[in-house]
Structures are given as C-alpha cells and as structure tokens.
Short mmCIF file of C-alpha atoms and ligand atoms in Angstrom, two decimals:
data_model
loop_
_atom_site.label_atom_id
_atom_site.label_comp_id
_atom_site.label_asym_id
_atom_site.label_seq_id
_atom_site.Cartn_x
_atom_site.Cartn_y
_atom_site.Cartn_z
CA MET O 992 28.02 19.08 6.39
CA ASP O 993 25.71 20.84 4.03
CA ARG O 994 26.25 24.52 4.71
CA ALA O 995 25.64 25.82 1.27
CA VAL O 996 23.18 28.67 1.28
CA TYR O 997 20.64 28.44 -1.50
CA SER O 998 22.49 25.88 -3.50
CA GLU O 999 19.29 24.79 -5.14
CA PRO O 1000 17.54 26.26 -8.14
CA ARG O 1001 15.80 29.46 -7.17
CA PRO O 1002 12.46 30.43 -8.56
CA CYS O 1003 12.16 33.67 -10.42
CA GLY O 1004 11.26 36.39 -7.95
CA CYS O 1005 10.57 38.98 -10.60
CA CYS O 1006 7.49 37.53 -12.25
CA PHE O 1007 4.26 39.35 -11.68
CA ILE O 1008 1.37 37.07 -11.18
CA ILE O 1009 -1.48 38.43 -13.19
CA PRO O 1010 -4.29 35.94 -13.11
CA THR O 1011 -5.24 34.70 -16.52
CA HIS O 1012 -8.93 35.21 -15.84
CA MET O 1013 -8.21 38.89 -15.30
CA LEU O 1014 -6.19 39.19 -18.49
CA GLU O 1015 -8.91 37.42 -20.39
CA ARG O 1016 -11.46 39.85 -19.06
CA LEU O 1017 -9.26 42.78 -20.03
CA SER O 1018 -8.43 41.40 -23.45
CA THR O 1019 -12.09 41.48 -24.37
CA SER O 1020 -12.79 44.79 -22.69
CA GLY O 1021 -14.06 47.85 -24.53
CA ASN O 1022 -10.87 49.83 -23.99
CA ARG O 1023 -8.76 49.07 -27.07
CA ASP O 1024 -5.40 49.90 -25.50
CA MET O 1025 -6.14 47.85 -22.46
CA ALA O 1026 -7.50 45.02 -24.54
CA ALA O 1027 -4.48 44.96 -26.82
CA THR O 1028 -2.04 44.99 -23.93
CA ALA O 1029 -3.88 42.28 -22.10
CA ALA O 1030 -4.17 40.13 -25.22
CA ARG O 1031 -0.44 40.51 -25.85
CA THR O 1032 0.32 39.60 -22.26
CA LEU O 1033 -1.93 36.58 -22.56
CA ARG O 1034 -0.09 35.37 -25.65
CA ILE O 1035 3.26 35.81 -23.95
CA ASN O 1036 1.88 34.09 -20.88
CA ASN O 1037 0.68 31.14 -22.87
CA SER O 1038 3.92 30.67 -24.75
CA LEU O 1039 5.93 30.96 -21.57
CA GLN O 1040 3.59 28.92 -19.47
CA ALA O 1041 5.64 25.77 -19.18
CA PHE O 1042 8.84 27.69 -18.62
CA ARG O 1043 7.26 29.94 -16.05
CA ALA O 1044 5.69 27.06 -14.21
CA GLN O 1045 9.13 25.70 -13.63
CA LEU O 1046 10.58 29.08 -12.69
CA ASN O 1047 7.76 29.85 -10.31
CA THR O 1048 7.97 26.59 -8.48
CA GLY O 1049 11.70 26.18 -8.63
CA ALA O 1050 10.85 22.64 -9.61
CA PRO O 1051 13.93 20.64 -10.40
CA PRO O 1052 14.29 19.54 -13.99
CA PRO O 1053 12.91 16.03 -14.47
CA ALA O 1054 16.37 14.49 -14.57
CA THR O 1055 17.39 15.86 -11.16
CA PRO O 1056 18.13 12.93 -8.88
CA VAL O 1057 16.35 12.61 -5.56
CA ARG O 1058 18.61 13.33 -2.61
CA PRO O 1059 17.10 11.22 0.14
CA GLY O 1060 17.26 12.44 3.70
CA LEU O 1061 16.43 15.40 5.86
CA ARG O 1062 18.29 18.67 5.34
CA ARG O 1063 17.46 21.80 7.29
CA GLN O 1064 18.86 25.26 7.69
CA ALA O 1065 17.59 27.87 10.12
CA PHE O 1066 18.63 31.49 9.72
CA ASN O 1067 18.32 34.45 12.07
CA CYS O 1068 17.27 37.78 10.55
CA ASN O 1069 17.92 39.50 13.90
CA GLY O 1070 14.99 41.86 13.42
CA THR O 1071 15.94 42.91 9.91
CA GLU O 1072 14.35 42.09 6.57
CA ASP O 1073 17.60 40.95 5.05
CA MET O 1074 16.95 37.48 3.70
CA PRO O 1075 17.75 34.81 4.54
CA GLY O 1076 19.73 36.24 7.50
CA ASP O 1077 22.63 34.66 9.35
CA LEU O 1078 22.90 30.89 9.29
CA ALA O 1079 22.15 29.81 12.85
CA ARG O 1080 21.72 26.02 12.63
CA SER O 1081 22.27 23.31 10.03
CA GLU O 1082 21.53 19.61 9.96
CA ASN O 1083 23.70 17.74 12.52
CA ASP O 1084 24.47 20.95 14.43
CA PRO O 1085 23.72 20.98 18.16
CA PRO O 1086 20.83 23.21 19.22
CA ALA O 1087 21.46 26.92 18.80
CA ALA O 1088 21.29 29.46 21.61
CA ASP O 1089 18.18 31.06 20.13
CA ALA O 1090 14.85 29.41 21.03
CA ALA O 1091 13.00 30.48 17.86
CA VAL O 1092 15.80 29.06 15.71
CA ASN O 1093 15.43 25.69 17.44
CA GLN O 1094 11.63 25.72 17.28
CA ALA O 1095 11.60 26.46 13.56
CA PHE O 1096 14.26 23.81 13.01
CA ASP O 1097 12.58 21.12 15.13
CA ASN O 1098 9.05 21.70 13.83
CA ALA O 1099 10.31 21.65 10.24
CA GLY O 1100 11.90 18.30 11.08
CA THR O 1101 8.67 16.90 12.50
CA SER O 1102 6.79 18.06 9.40
CA TRP O 1103 9.43 16.54 7.12
CA ASN O 1104 9.20 13.24 9.02
CA PHE O 1105 5.43 13.23 8.68
CA TYR O 1106 5.58 13.64 4.90
CA LYS O 1107 8.38 11.08 4.62
CA GLN O 1108 6.94 8.40 6.87
CA ILE O 1109 3.30 8.70 5.89
CA PHE O 1110 3.58 9.49 2.19
CA GLY O 1111 7.19 8.64 1.34
CA ARG O 1112 7.74 12.24 0.28
CA GLU O 1113 11.31 13.57 0.19
CA SER O 1114 10.83 17.19 1.32
CA VAL O 1115 8.59 19.81 -0.31
CA ASP O 1116 9.76 19.04 -3.85
CA ASP O 1117 10.01 15.27 -3.33
CA HIS O 1118 13.62 15.61 -4.45
CA GLY O 1119 15.25 16.31 -1.08
CA ARG O 1120 15.20 20.09 -1.15
CA THR O 1121 16.72 21.70 1.95
CA LEU O 1122 14.06 23.09 4.30
CA VAL O 1123 15.08 26.66 4.94
CA SER O 1124 13.55 28.77 7.71
CA SER O 1125 14.28 32.35 8.71
CA VAL O 1126 13.22 33.60 12.14
CA HIS O 1127 13.11 37.01 13.87
CA TYR O 1128 12.11 38.55 10.55
CA SER O 1129 11.55 42.30 10.78
CA GLN O 1130 10.36 44.07 13.95
CA GLY O 1131 7.08 43.28 15.69
CA TYR O 1132 6.13 41.37 12.57
CA ASP O 1133 2.89 39.48 13.15
CA ASN O 1134 3.03 36.91 10.41
CA ALA O 1135 4.48 33.66 9.13
CA PHE O 1136 4.74 33.06 5.39
CA TRP O 1137 6.16 30.99 2.57
CA ASN O 1138 8.02 33.25 0.16
CA GLY O 1139 8.16 30.84 -2.75
CA GLN O 1140 11.49 29.39 -1.60
CA GLN O 1141 11.43 29.05 2.17
CA MET O 1142 9.56 29.68 5.41
CA VAL O 1143 9.75 33.05 7.17
CA TYR O 1144 8.64 33.84 10.73
CA GLY O 1145 8.10 37.06 12.62
CA ASP O 1146 8.16 37.45 16.39
CA GLY O 1147 4.60 38.78 16.61
CA ASP O 1148 3.65 42.21 17.82
CA GLY O 1149 3.40 41.17 21.48
CA GLN O 1150 -0.10 42.67 21.64
CA ILE O 1151 -2.08 40.11 19.66
CA PHE O 1152 0.46 37.61 18.41
CA GLN O 1153 3.37 35.97 20.12
CA ASN O 1154 6.03 34.25 18.09
CA PHE O 1155 4.92 31.84 15.40
CA THR O 1156 7.67 29.26 15.56
CA GLY O 1157 6.37 27.47 18.65
CA SER O 1158 3.28 26.22 16.84
CA LEU O 1159 3.71 22.96 14.94
CA ASP O 1160 0.52 23.45 12.91
CA VAL O 1161 1.73 26.88 11.79
CA ILE O 1162 5.04 25.49 10.60
CA ALA O 1163 3.45 22.48 8.91
CA HIS O 1164 0.97 24.89 7.28
CA GLU O 1165 3.80 26.97 5.80
CA LEU O 1166 5.76 23.90 4.68
CA THR O 1167 2.64 22.55 2.98
CA HIS O 1168 2.48 25.73 0.89
CA GLY O 1169 5.80 24.49 -0.46
CA VAL O 1170 4.35 21.06 -1.24
CA THR O 1171 1.42 22.68 -3.05
CA GLN O 1172 3.78 24.93 -5.01
CA PHE O 1173 5.69 21.90 -6.25
CA THR O 1174 2.56 19.90 -7.07
CA ALA O 1175 -0.92 21.29 -7.78
CA GLN O 1176 0.28 24.91 -8.01
CA LEU O 1177 -3.10 26.18 -6.91
CA PRO O 1178 -3.24 29.88 -7.87
CA TYR O 1179 -3.40 32.02 -4.76
CA HIS O 1180 -6.72 33.74 -5.26
CA ASP O 1181 -10.42 32.98 -5.08
CA GLN O 1182 -11.47 29.29 -4.85
CA SER O 1183 -8.13 27.83 -5.93
CA GLY O 1184 -6.45 30.06 -3.35
CA ALA O 1185 -8.90 29.00 -0.66
CA LEU O 1186 -8.13 25.38 -1.58
CA ASN O 1187 -4.42 26.17 -1.33
CA GLU O 1188 -5.05 27.57 2.15
CA SER O 1189 -7.25 24.64 3.12
CA MET O 1190 -4.59 22.12 2.08
CA SER O 1191 -2.13 23.91 4.36
CA ASP O 1192 -4.59 23.84 7.27
CA VAL O 1193 -5.54 20.20 6.63
CA PHE O 1194 -1.96 18.93 6.56
CA GLY O 1195 -0.93 21.41 9.27
CA SER O 1196 -3.53 19.94 11.60
CA MET O 1197 -2.71 16.40 10.48
CA VAL O 1198 0.97 16.85 11.36
CA LYS O 1199 -0.01 18.08 14.82
CA GLN O 1200 -2.37 15.13 15.33
CA TRP O 1201 0.31 12.71 14.14
CA ALA O 1202 2.92 14.16 16.48
CA ASN O 1203 0.44 13.90 19.37
CA GLY O 1204 -0.83 10.45 18.37
CA GLN O 1205 -4.42 11.71 18.30
CA THR O 1206 -7.49 10.19 16.73
CA VAL O 1207 -9.88 12.37 14.76
CA ASP O 1208 -12.10 12.54 17.84
CA GLN O 1209 -9.24 13.59 20.11
CA ALA O 1210 -7.96 16.25 17.72
CA ASP O 1211 -8.84 19.89 18.43
CA TRP O 1212 -8.90 20.83 14.70
CA LEU O 1213 -7.59 24.28 15.62
CA ILE O 1214 -5.06 26.29 13.68
CA GLY O 1215 -2.86 28.69 15.62
CA ALA O 1216 -4.22 27.89 19.06
CA ASN O 1217 -1.01 28.90 20.80
CA ILE O 1218 0.22 31.96 18.97
CA PHE O 1219 -1.88 34.55 20.76
CA THR O 1220 -1.24 36.70 23.78
CA ALA O 1221 -3.59 36.28 26.73
CA ASP O 1222 -5.42 39.48 25.74
CA PHE O 1223 -6.87 37.96 22.58
CA LYS O 1224 -10.54 37.02 22.78
CA GLY O 1225 -10.57 33.69 21.04
CA HIS O 1226 -9.32 30.13 21.18
CA ALA O 1227 -7.47 30.00 17.84
CA LEU O 1228 -7.14 31.61 14.46
CA ARG O 1229 -9.24 29.03 12.66
CA ASP O 1230 -11.50 26.23 13.87
CA MET O 1231 -11.67 23.67 11.10
CA ALA O 1232 -14.52 21.74 12.72
CA ASN O 1233 -16.58 24.88 13.37
CA PRO O 1234 -15.55 27.61 10.94
CA GLY O 1235 -16.52 31.10 12.11
CA THR O 1236 -16.21 30.38 15.84
CA ALA O 1237 -12.47 30.73 16.48
CA TYR O 1238 -12.49 34.27 17.85
CA ASP O 1239 -14.60 37.31 18.56
CA ASP O 1240 -12.25 40.08 19.57
CA PRO O 1241 -13.13 43.74 20.19
CA MET O 1242 -10.18 44.95 18.13
CA LEU O 1243 -9.90 42.26 15.44
CA GLY O 1244 -13.55 41.50 15.00
CA LYS O 1245 -15.18 38.14 14.59
CA ASP O 1246 -13.97 35.04 12.73
CA GLN O 1247 -15.51 35.37 9.24
CA GLN O 1248 -15.02 31.82 8.00
CA PRO O 1249 -18.03 30.17 6.38
CA GLY O 1250 -18.70 26.46 6.73
CA HIS O 1251 -21.11 26.20 3.81
CA MET O 1252 -21.19 27.37 0.19
CA LYS O 1253 -24.31 29.43 0.82
CA ASP O 1254 -22.14 31.65 3.02
CA TYR O 1255 -19.18 31.86 0.59
CA VAL O 1256 -17.67 35.33 1.02
CA GLN O 1257 -17.24 37.38 -2.14
CA THR O 1258 -14.53 39.90 -1.38
CA GLN O 1259 -11.53 41.61 -2.91
CA ASP O 1260 -9.66 41.43 0.38
CA ASP O 1261 -7.04 38.77 0.95
CA ASN O 1262 -6.88 37.74 -2.72
CA GLY O 1263 -10.55 36.91 -2.77
CA GLY O 1264 -10.83 35.74 0.83
CA VAL O 1265 -8.43 32.81 0.60
CA HIS O 1266 -8.10 32.59 4.41
CA ILE O 1267 -11.86 32.99 4.84
CA ASN O 1268 -13.42 30.64 2.30
CA SER O 1269 -10.91 27.92 3.18
CA GLY O 1270 -13.38 27.22 6.00
CA ILE O 1271 -15.61 25.36 3.55
CA PRO O 1272 -13.14 22.67 2.36
CA ASN O 1273 -11.68 22.56 5.88
CA LYS O 1274 -15.06 21.63 7.29
CA ALA O 1275 -15.64 19.05 4.55
CA PHE O 1276 -12.36 17.40 5.52
CA VAL O 1277 -13.28 17.29 9.22
CA ILE O 1278 -16.77 15.92 8.56
CA ALA O 1279 -15.35 13.16 6.36
CA ALA O 1280 -12.48 12.44 8.76
CA LYS O 1281 -14.88 12.02 11.68
CA ALA O 1282 -17.25 9.87 9.63
CA ILE O 1283 -14.40 7.57 8.62
CA GLY O 1284 -12.88 7.60 12.10
CA GLY O 1285 -9.49 6.46 13.28
CA ARG O 1286 -6.47 8.65 12.65
CA SER O 1287 -6.60 11.34 10.02
CA TRP O 1288 -3.34 10.43 8.28
CA GLU O 1289 -4.22 6.75 7.84
CA VAL O 1290 -7.07 6.93 5.33
CA ILE O 1291 -8.51 10.32 4.52
CA GLY O 1292 -5.08 11.95 4.76
CA LYS O 1293 -3.85 9.70 1.97
CA VAL O 1294 -6.88 10.56 -0.14
CA TRP O 1295 -6.21 14.27 0.27
CA TYR O 1296 -2.48 13.80 -0.35
CA VAL O 1297 -2.97 11.97 -3.64
CA THR O 1298 -5.58 14.54 -4.64
CA LEU O 1299 -3.18 17.42 -3.96
CA THR O 1300 -0.07 15.90 -5.47
CA GLU O 1301 -1.52 14.01 -8.44
CA ARG O 1302 -5.00 15.14 -9.34
CA LEU O 1303 -5.41 18.86 -8.80
CA THR O 1304 -4.06 21.38 -11.28
CA SER O 1305 -4.00 25.15 -11.29
CA SER O 1306 -7.55 25.35 -12.63
CA ALA O 1307 -9.05 23.53 -9.64
CA ASP O 1308 -12.01 24.89 -7.72
CA PHE O 1309 -13.93 23.42 -4.77
CA GLU O 1310 -16.10 21.19 -6.95
CA LYS O 1311 -13.10 19.79 -8.83
CA CYS O 1312 -11.42 19.04 -5.51
CA ALA O 1313 -14.57 17.35 -4.22
CA ARG O 1314 -14.84 15.10 -7.26
CA GLU O 1315 -11.16 14.22 -7.22
CA THR O 1316 -11.18 13.25 -3.55
CA ILE O 1317 -14.13 10.93 -4.23
CA SER O 1318 -12.39 9.48 -7.25
CA VAL O 1319 -9.11 8.98 -5.37
CA ALA O 1320 -10.95 7.31 -2.49
CA ARG O 1321 -12.51 4.84 -4.93
CA ASP O 1322 -9.10 4.15 -6.48
CA LEU O 1323 -7.26 3.70 -3.17
CA TYR O 1324 -10.01 1.79 -1.36
CA PRO O 1325 -11.93 -0.14 -4.02
CA SER O 1326 -13.12 -2.73 -1.56
CA ASP O 1327 -14.55 -0.18 0.84
CA PRO O 1328 -16.92 2.14 -1.00
CA SER O 1329 -17.99 3.70 2.29
CA ILE O 1330 -14.85 5.82 2.24
CA ALA O 1331 -15.76 7.53 -1.02
CA ALA O 1332 -19.39 7.76 0.08
CA ARG O 1333 -18.52 9.47 3.35
CA ILE O 1334 -16.28 11.93 1.56
CA ALA O 1335 -19.06 12.65 -0.93
CA GLN O 1336 -21.50 13.19 1.94
CA ALA O 1337 -19.11 15.68 3.54
CA TRP O 1338 -18.95 17.74 0.34
CA ILE O 1339 -22.75 17.65 0.19
CA ASP O 1340 -22.96 18.78 3.81
CA VAL O 1341 -20.93 21.91 3.03
CA GLY O 1342 -22.88 22.61 -0.17
CA VAL O 1343 -20.08 22.00 -2.66
CA LEU O 1344 -21.89 19.04 -4.23
CA ALA O 1345 -25.64 18.67 -4.57
CA ALA O 1346 -27.38 15.74 -2.94
CA GLY O 1347 -28.73 14.66 -6.32
CA ASP O 1348 -25.32 14.78 -7.97
CA ALA O 1349 -24.82 11.96 -10.47
CA MET O 1350 -21.37 11.06 -9.19
CA VAL O 1351 -22.70 10.91 -5.67
CA ALA O 1352 -25.72 8.87 -6.72
CA SER O 1353 -23.43 6.27 -8.26
CA LEU O 1354 -21.88 5.77 -4.84
CA ALA O 1355 -25.13 5.52 -2.95
CA THR O 1356 -25.57 1.79 -3.15
CA GLY O 1357 -22.13 1.05 -1.83
CA ALA O 1358 -22.51 3.62 0.92
CA ALA O 1359 -25.69 2.14 2.26
CA ALA O 1360 -24.25 -1.33 2.39
CA ALA O 1361 -20.86 -0.42 3.79
CA PRO O 1362 -20.08 -1.21 7.38
CA ALA O 1363 -19.13 1.48 9.85
CA VAL O 1364 -15.43 2.13 9.96
CA THR O 1365 -14.05 2.52 13.41
CA ALA O 1366 -10.33 2.08 13.23
CA ALA O 1367 -8.15 2.50 10.22
CA ALA O 1368 -5.75 0.01 8.79
CA PRO O 1369 -2.54 -0.78 10.57
CA ALA O 1370 0.52 -1.84 8.62
CA LEU O 1371 1.07 1.32 6.62
CA ALA O 1372 4.40 2.87 7.43
CA GLY O 1373 4.12 5.58 9.98
CA THR O 1374 0.85 4.70 11.55
CA ALA O 1375 2.57 4.13 14.86
CA SER O 1376 3.08 7.00 17.22
CA PRO O 1377 5.78 9.23 15.83
CA ALA O 1378 7.04 10.29 19.22
CA LYS O 1379 10.22 8.29 18.94
CA ALA O 1380 10.78 9.14 15.32
CA SER O 1381 10.08 12.83 15.07
CA GLY O 1382 12.49 14.44 17.46
CA PRO O 1383 14.81 17.19 16.36
CA LYS O 1384 17.26 16.28 13.62
CA THR O 1385 16.15 12.69 13.63
CA PRO O 1386 16.13 11.35 10.13
CA ALA O 1387 13.44 8.89 9.25
CA PRO O 1388 14.18 5.61 10.99
CA ALA O 1389 14.52 2.36 9.18
CA LYS O 1390 10.89 1.46 9.49
CA ALA O 1391 10.14 4.27 7.06
CA LYS O 1392 11.85 2.27 4.35
CA LYS O 1393 8.46 0.83 3.66
CA ARG O 1394 7.98 3.83 1.47
CA VAL O 1395 4.43 4.84 0.72
CA ALA O 1396 5.13 7.32 -2.00
CA HIS O 1397 2.05 8.80 -3.54
CA HIS O 1398 2.35 6.73 -6.67
CA ARG O 1399 2.93 3.73 -4.51
CA VAL O 1400 0.15 4.14 -2.03
CA LYS O 1401 -1.23 0.69 -1.63
CA PRO O 1402 -4.95 0.40 -1.44
CA GLN O 1403 -5.51 -0.49 2.18
CA PRO O 1404 -9.07 -1.29 3.01
CA PRO O 1405 -9.39 0.21 6.46
CA ASN O 1406 -12.57 -1.52 7.44
CA GLN O 1407 -11.14 -3.92 9.94
CA PRO O 1408 -13.80 -5.88 11.71
CA PRO O 1409 -14.92 -3.86 14.71
CA GLN O 1410 -13.12 -5.00 17.83
CA MET G 1167 -7.46 64.78 2.11
CA LYS G 1168 -7.88 61.60 4.05
CA LEU G 1169 -5.77 58.47 3.70
CA VAL G 1170 -7.17 55.05 4.61
CA VAL G 1171 -4.76 52.11 4.82
CA GLU G 1172 -6.01 48.54 4.95
CA ARG G 1173 -3.92 45.42 5.43
CA THR G 1174 -5.42 42.06 4.51
CA GLY G 1175 -4.06 38.56 4.18
CA GLY G 1176 -1.19 37.09 6.12
CA PHE G 1177 -1.30 33.70 7.81
CA ALA G 1178 -4.04 34.99 10.12
CA GLY G 1179 -6.14 36.49 7.34
CA LEU G 1180 -7.09 39.33 9.68
CA LYS G 1181 -8.04 42.70 8.28
CA ARG G 1182 -6.47 45.77 9.86
CA ARG G 1183 -7.58 49.26 8.94
CA GLY G 1184 -6.64 52.76 9.95
CA GLU G 1185 -6.87 56.27 8.60
CA ARG G 1186 -5.02 59.56 8.83
CA ASN G 1187 -5.88 63.10 7.82
CA GLY G 1188 -3.58 64.51 5.15
CA GLU G 1189 -2.32 67.27 7.43
CA ASP G 1190 -1.32 64.70 10.05
CA LEU G 1191 1.02 62.83 7.72
CA SER G 1192 4.72 63.28 8.43
CA PRO G 1193 6.87 64.70 5.61
CA GLU G 1194 8.26 61.19 5.03
CA GLN G 1195 4.78 59.68 4.82
CA ARG G 1196 3.66 62.47 2.51
CA ALA G 1197 6.65 61.89 0.22
CA ALA G 1198 6.07 58.13 0.15
CA LEU G 1199 2.41 58.62 -0.71
CA ASP G 1200 3.16 61.15 -3.47
CA GLN G 1201 5.63 58.72 -4.96
CA LEU G 1202 3.09 55.91 -4.99
CA VAL G 1203 0.46 58.08 -6.63
CA ALA G 1204 2.93 59.25 -9.27
CA ALA G 1205 4.00 55.68 -10.01
CA SER G 1206 0.40 54.61 -10.28
CA ASP G 1207 -0.36 57.48 -12.69
CA GLN G 1208 2.64 56.56 -14.78
CA GLN G 1209 1.58 52.93 -15.04
CA LYS G 1210 -1.89 54.01 -16.08
CA SER G 1211 -0.72 56.36 -18.78
CA ALA G 1212 1.68 53.73 -20.06
CA GLY G 1213 -1.31 51.45 -20.40
CA LYS G 1214 0.33 48.78 -18.35
CA GLN G 1215 -2.16 46.48 -16.84
CA GLN G 1216 0.24 45.55 -14.12
CA SER G 1217 -1.31 48.62 -12.58
CA SER G 1218 -1.60 48.36 -8.87
CA ASP G 1219 -5.16 49.61 -8.99
CA ARG G 1220 -7.33 46.67 -8.24
CA PRO G 1221 -9.92 45.98 -10.92
CA ALA G 1222 -13.56 46.23 -10.05
CA GLY G 1223 -15.61 43.20 -9.17
CA PRO G 1224 -15.22 40.52 -6.56
CA GLY G 1225 -12.22 38.31 -6.91
CA GLY G 1226 -10.22 40.81 -8.95
CA VAL G 1227 -6.66 40.21 -7.90
CA ALA G 1228 -3.84 42.69 -8.07
CA GLU G 1229 -0.12 42.03 -8.20
CA GLN G 1230 1.01 39.57 -5.54
CA ASP G 1231 4.24 38.76 -3.81
CA PRO G 1232 5.39 35.21 -4.57
CA GLY G 1233 4.50 32.45 -2.13
CA ALA G 1234 1.61 32.40 0.32
CA ASP G 1235 0.34 34.13 3.47
CA ARG G 1236 1.77 37.49 2.41
CA PHE G 1237 0.16 40.76 3.41
CA THR G 1238 -1.62 42.94 0.87
CA TYR G 1239 -2.10 46.67 1.46
CA ARG G 1240 -4.79 48.88 0.01
CA LEU G 1241 -4.55 52.65 0.19
CA GLU G 1242 -7.59 54.81 -0.32
CA ILE G 1243 -7.02 58.50 -0.94
CA GLN G 1244 -10.15 60.57 -0.46
CA ASP G 1245 -10.35 64.23 -1.49
CA GLU G 1246 -12.62 66.72 -3.30
CA SER G 1247 -11.84 65.13 -6.66
CA GLY G 1248 -13.05 61.73 -5.45
CA THR G 1249 -11.56 58.53 -4.12
CA ARG G 1250 -8.74 56.56 -5.63
CA SER G 1251 -7.44 53.26 -4.48
CA ILE G 1252 -4.00 51.69 -4.84
CA THR G 1253 -3.34 48.07 -3.95
CA LEU G 1254 0.16 46.87 -3.20
CA PRO G 1255 1.90 43.66 -2.18
CA GLU G 1256 3.77 44.11 1.09
CA SER G 1257 7.14 44.14 -0.68
CA ARG G 1258 6.18 47.37 -2.45
CA MET G 1259 4.42 49.06 0.45
CA PRO G 1260 6.43 51.97 1.91
CA LYS G 1261 7.40 51.24 5.50
CA GLU G 1262 6.37 54.75 6.55
CA LEU G 1263 2.75 54.03 5.71
CA MET G 1264 2.37 50.48 7.05
CA GLY G 1265 1.72 51.52 10.64
CA ILE G 1266 -1.39 53.50 9.72
CA ALA G 1267 -3.27 50.22 9.16
CA LEU G 1268 -2.52 49.15 12.72
CA GLN G 1269 -3.66 52.23 14.61
ZN1 LIG I 2827 -1.32 29.84 4.31
#
C-alpha cells in the first residue's frame, strides 16, 4: 500500500512569481535603481527559466517512468492550517468515517478516471502522480484551491458557502489546475490567467457531464451549483452558457462575468480578473459545444485537451487559444471541417476573433458545405456512460486500455449520418 | 486613520471588503498592521521590487502564492498624509486582519 506522504518531487514553494511583463516595464522605467534591479532580476529569471519551470511545476525529469494506475491520498487538517494534515484515507482503504474525506477522495477518483479513459492521461502529470487532497482546512474557510502540489478544501463559512468537497465540478476544476501546471503553465494573471481558469471550468463541467452521461443540451453548464447555503441569491458561482447571470446577492453583489470581449473587465483585483474574464472563453466553449452537439468530451473536449496539453504555452492569450483550437480541430478532424468552422464561429461570437479574420475566412468554404453534426463518434474509449467505471477507488477498467493519449488521439470524424 | 481590507480571488472570485477606524483596532491588529507597514517600507528602501505594493495600471500583479484559486488581500491605510496600499498573498496576510474584509 502506498502510504508515503509526499514521496514525489516537490515544487519550490519559495519562488516569488513576478510576471516578466512587470519586470520588463520596470527595467525600462525612469527610476534608475528600480530599473537596474528589475533588469538584473530579468536576467536571472531568463537564465533560470528552464530550471524554474521544472521547480514550479514539480514536473518529473524526462526520464521518470510512468507509474500507471490511480493513487489517492486524502488528509484531514481538522480545522488547522497544518499541511497536509493527518492521513485519513489511501488507495485501497475502506471509506473513512469523515464524509468530506470520502467526497474529496471519490470525486478525485472520478476526475482521474475521466482523464484516463477519455484522454489516456495518467494523473495530473501524466506520470502517475498521487492525487493528494486535504479537507477541513482552517476554520470557516470559504475556498477550495490548488496549492501547486495538491488540492485543499475548506468547510465553507456556513453563511454563504457550505463545504466544497461535495461538488464534482469543483474538485475537477482544482485537479485541472494541476493538469495545466504540468502542461501549458498558463501564468495566473490577466488573459493567460483567465484562460487557466476557463480550462478548469471547462474540464470541471465536462467531468460532471461525463459522470452524469449528459449531452451538451442536457448539461447545466454551471460551476459550483451546490456549494451554497439556501440564503444565497443565485443558482451557481458561474454560468458558462450565460456569463454574468449566476447570482445577484445583496451581500456579494452581482456576477461580473463578461461573455464578450467588448465587456472584458480591466481590474487589478483577482490577478487581473482571472475568475471574471474566464467567462469569455467559457462561453466560446459552450457555443461551440452546442453547435457541434453530442457529448462534450467526445469531440470538442478532445480539441480543448490537445490545445491545453500540447499547443498552449505560458505566453498564450485568448486569441492564441482561439487559433490553436481551430488548428487542432483541423488536425484531429480533417474530414469534417465543420468542427473547426463551428469553433471559429464561437470565438467570433464572443469577440475574440473578427468575422473577417483570414484564418476564419480560410475555413468558410468547408463550413458552408459541412453537414450538421448531431451525434459524435462512438468507438473512442470512454464514450460510454462512466457510471460503472467511475465509482470510488475503481481503477480504470480494461476497456480503457484503448488508450487515447493526447499524442495518440485518433482523428475521429464525428459526422455520422443523422439517424 | 482608517483601514480598508479587501479580499479578492479564491475559487469563487468574489470580492469582500470591510473597513475599520484606527481607534477600533485591537492591540493585536494594530501591531500586525504596524509590522506590515514597516516591512513594506523596508522593502521599498532596499529597492526590492518584490515590494508588496501593487504597481499602478490594470493588470499589474503583485506577489502570488503558488497554485491557483488563492485569496489576495489588499490593505488601504488612509490618513492625513494620504493613502497607501499594500497587497499580500493570503499566506502573508496576518490572521488578525483577515476578518475585517468579511464584516
Ligand atoms: Zn480555479
């Protein structure tokens, strides 16, 4: 039994993250001391970049072998901030006495199964890293977060938020921050930060839809619909299909998310509004998902996955993401140009790409001629209902051996003849 | 003197904000605040740009805790000499002062 605590490489917790754009601005500023310091820091940053990237992500060295299989540990902080807390449940253990421990453990397992069965991914680092969760963090703590190494959950304040561990989309959201950290490493501020947030919402919602066997039309596209107390005036924290409409509460105010670039919020709060402006790429995803139809993880989910894990880098902004999703869609589905065209149209609808964009124009012919897509392709591993495969501490069943790793995603034209 | 404390970020991305008059701060809160101001002054005079004072302009980003969905706190100290602002990741925010944002 794997009971080792933190046996894996730990990222450096001591590094400040000073955005390069800020240093660059300072290094050319009029203040000579400031400029010199910033320029020096920039040089150090650049020379240490590769090393730091590895430290920050905890990415295993290239030679590290993949350890296939699901490994989880859930810890109980018992209301303290001592991390990770007391080990409360490991893989193959029977359920613990504590409900939050079991919820964090089970929902991490469902999320792991989703990534394994749909994309062939072995945990957040694709090398079999143990999924570590800590629950009952601090007192009245109304948050869930990824701390660079693991997931951490508070119990909520009881006034606005209940506990966070009962919500599958919340847990899949946090776990996806781990995937992003080990892949695109989208810096957590401004547009790249909003993309980072959007990826967590997109895959968080997708995991929930997969677990419920829902089509894109059946999905509620809500994030955090079940973490509030009854007093809260709203139906969720974020509404991906209709950004800005999730809540309007006398104490917390109104949902500020924009659904179009013309409403992009310039702010210093929340690292440049990463949880606000994520509404724009969220809405683009929903528009495209509904236009393509079927189940989100079958077609568009694969496009977004390959974009996140192979195409995006730390310099990505919304436009880069838009172009990469279109490009990935063309690569994965060369015989069905309507997929790329519908994704392009979604980015146009939210104002990230212009209607006259050259890349979009090159798709136009194929888009017009393409047939409507109603149901997505069968035959990819994991397209069946996950109900029997995603239970607590259930490793991926044999059918998942048809591994669809990101570099092995087979182009699967989803345009089956309409039934 | 008036102290404003704002908390932004977190999974919810909700902004919480509260304020307290200087004379209403407890001795512990007062001490924590004085310590933060002193540390901020020291960083400034040392010319370190890891300063917790957030730079001007939209999108300027101060020091962050690692990971994602962490809280960020901003303290605003208003008195006769003007207003100064200190931005802190939650790991460096004194516990005594956190509650002010939630009042
Ligand atoms: Zn997040």
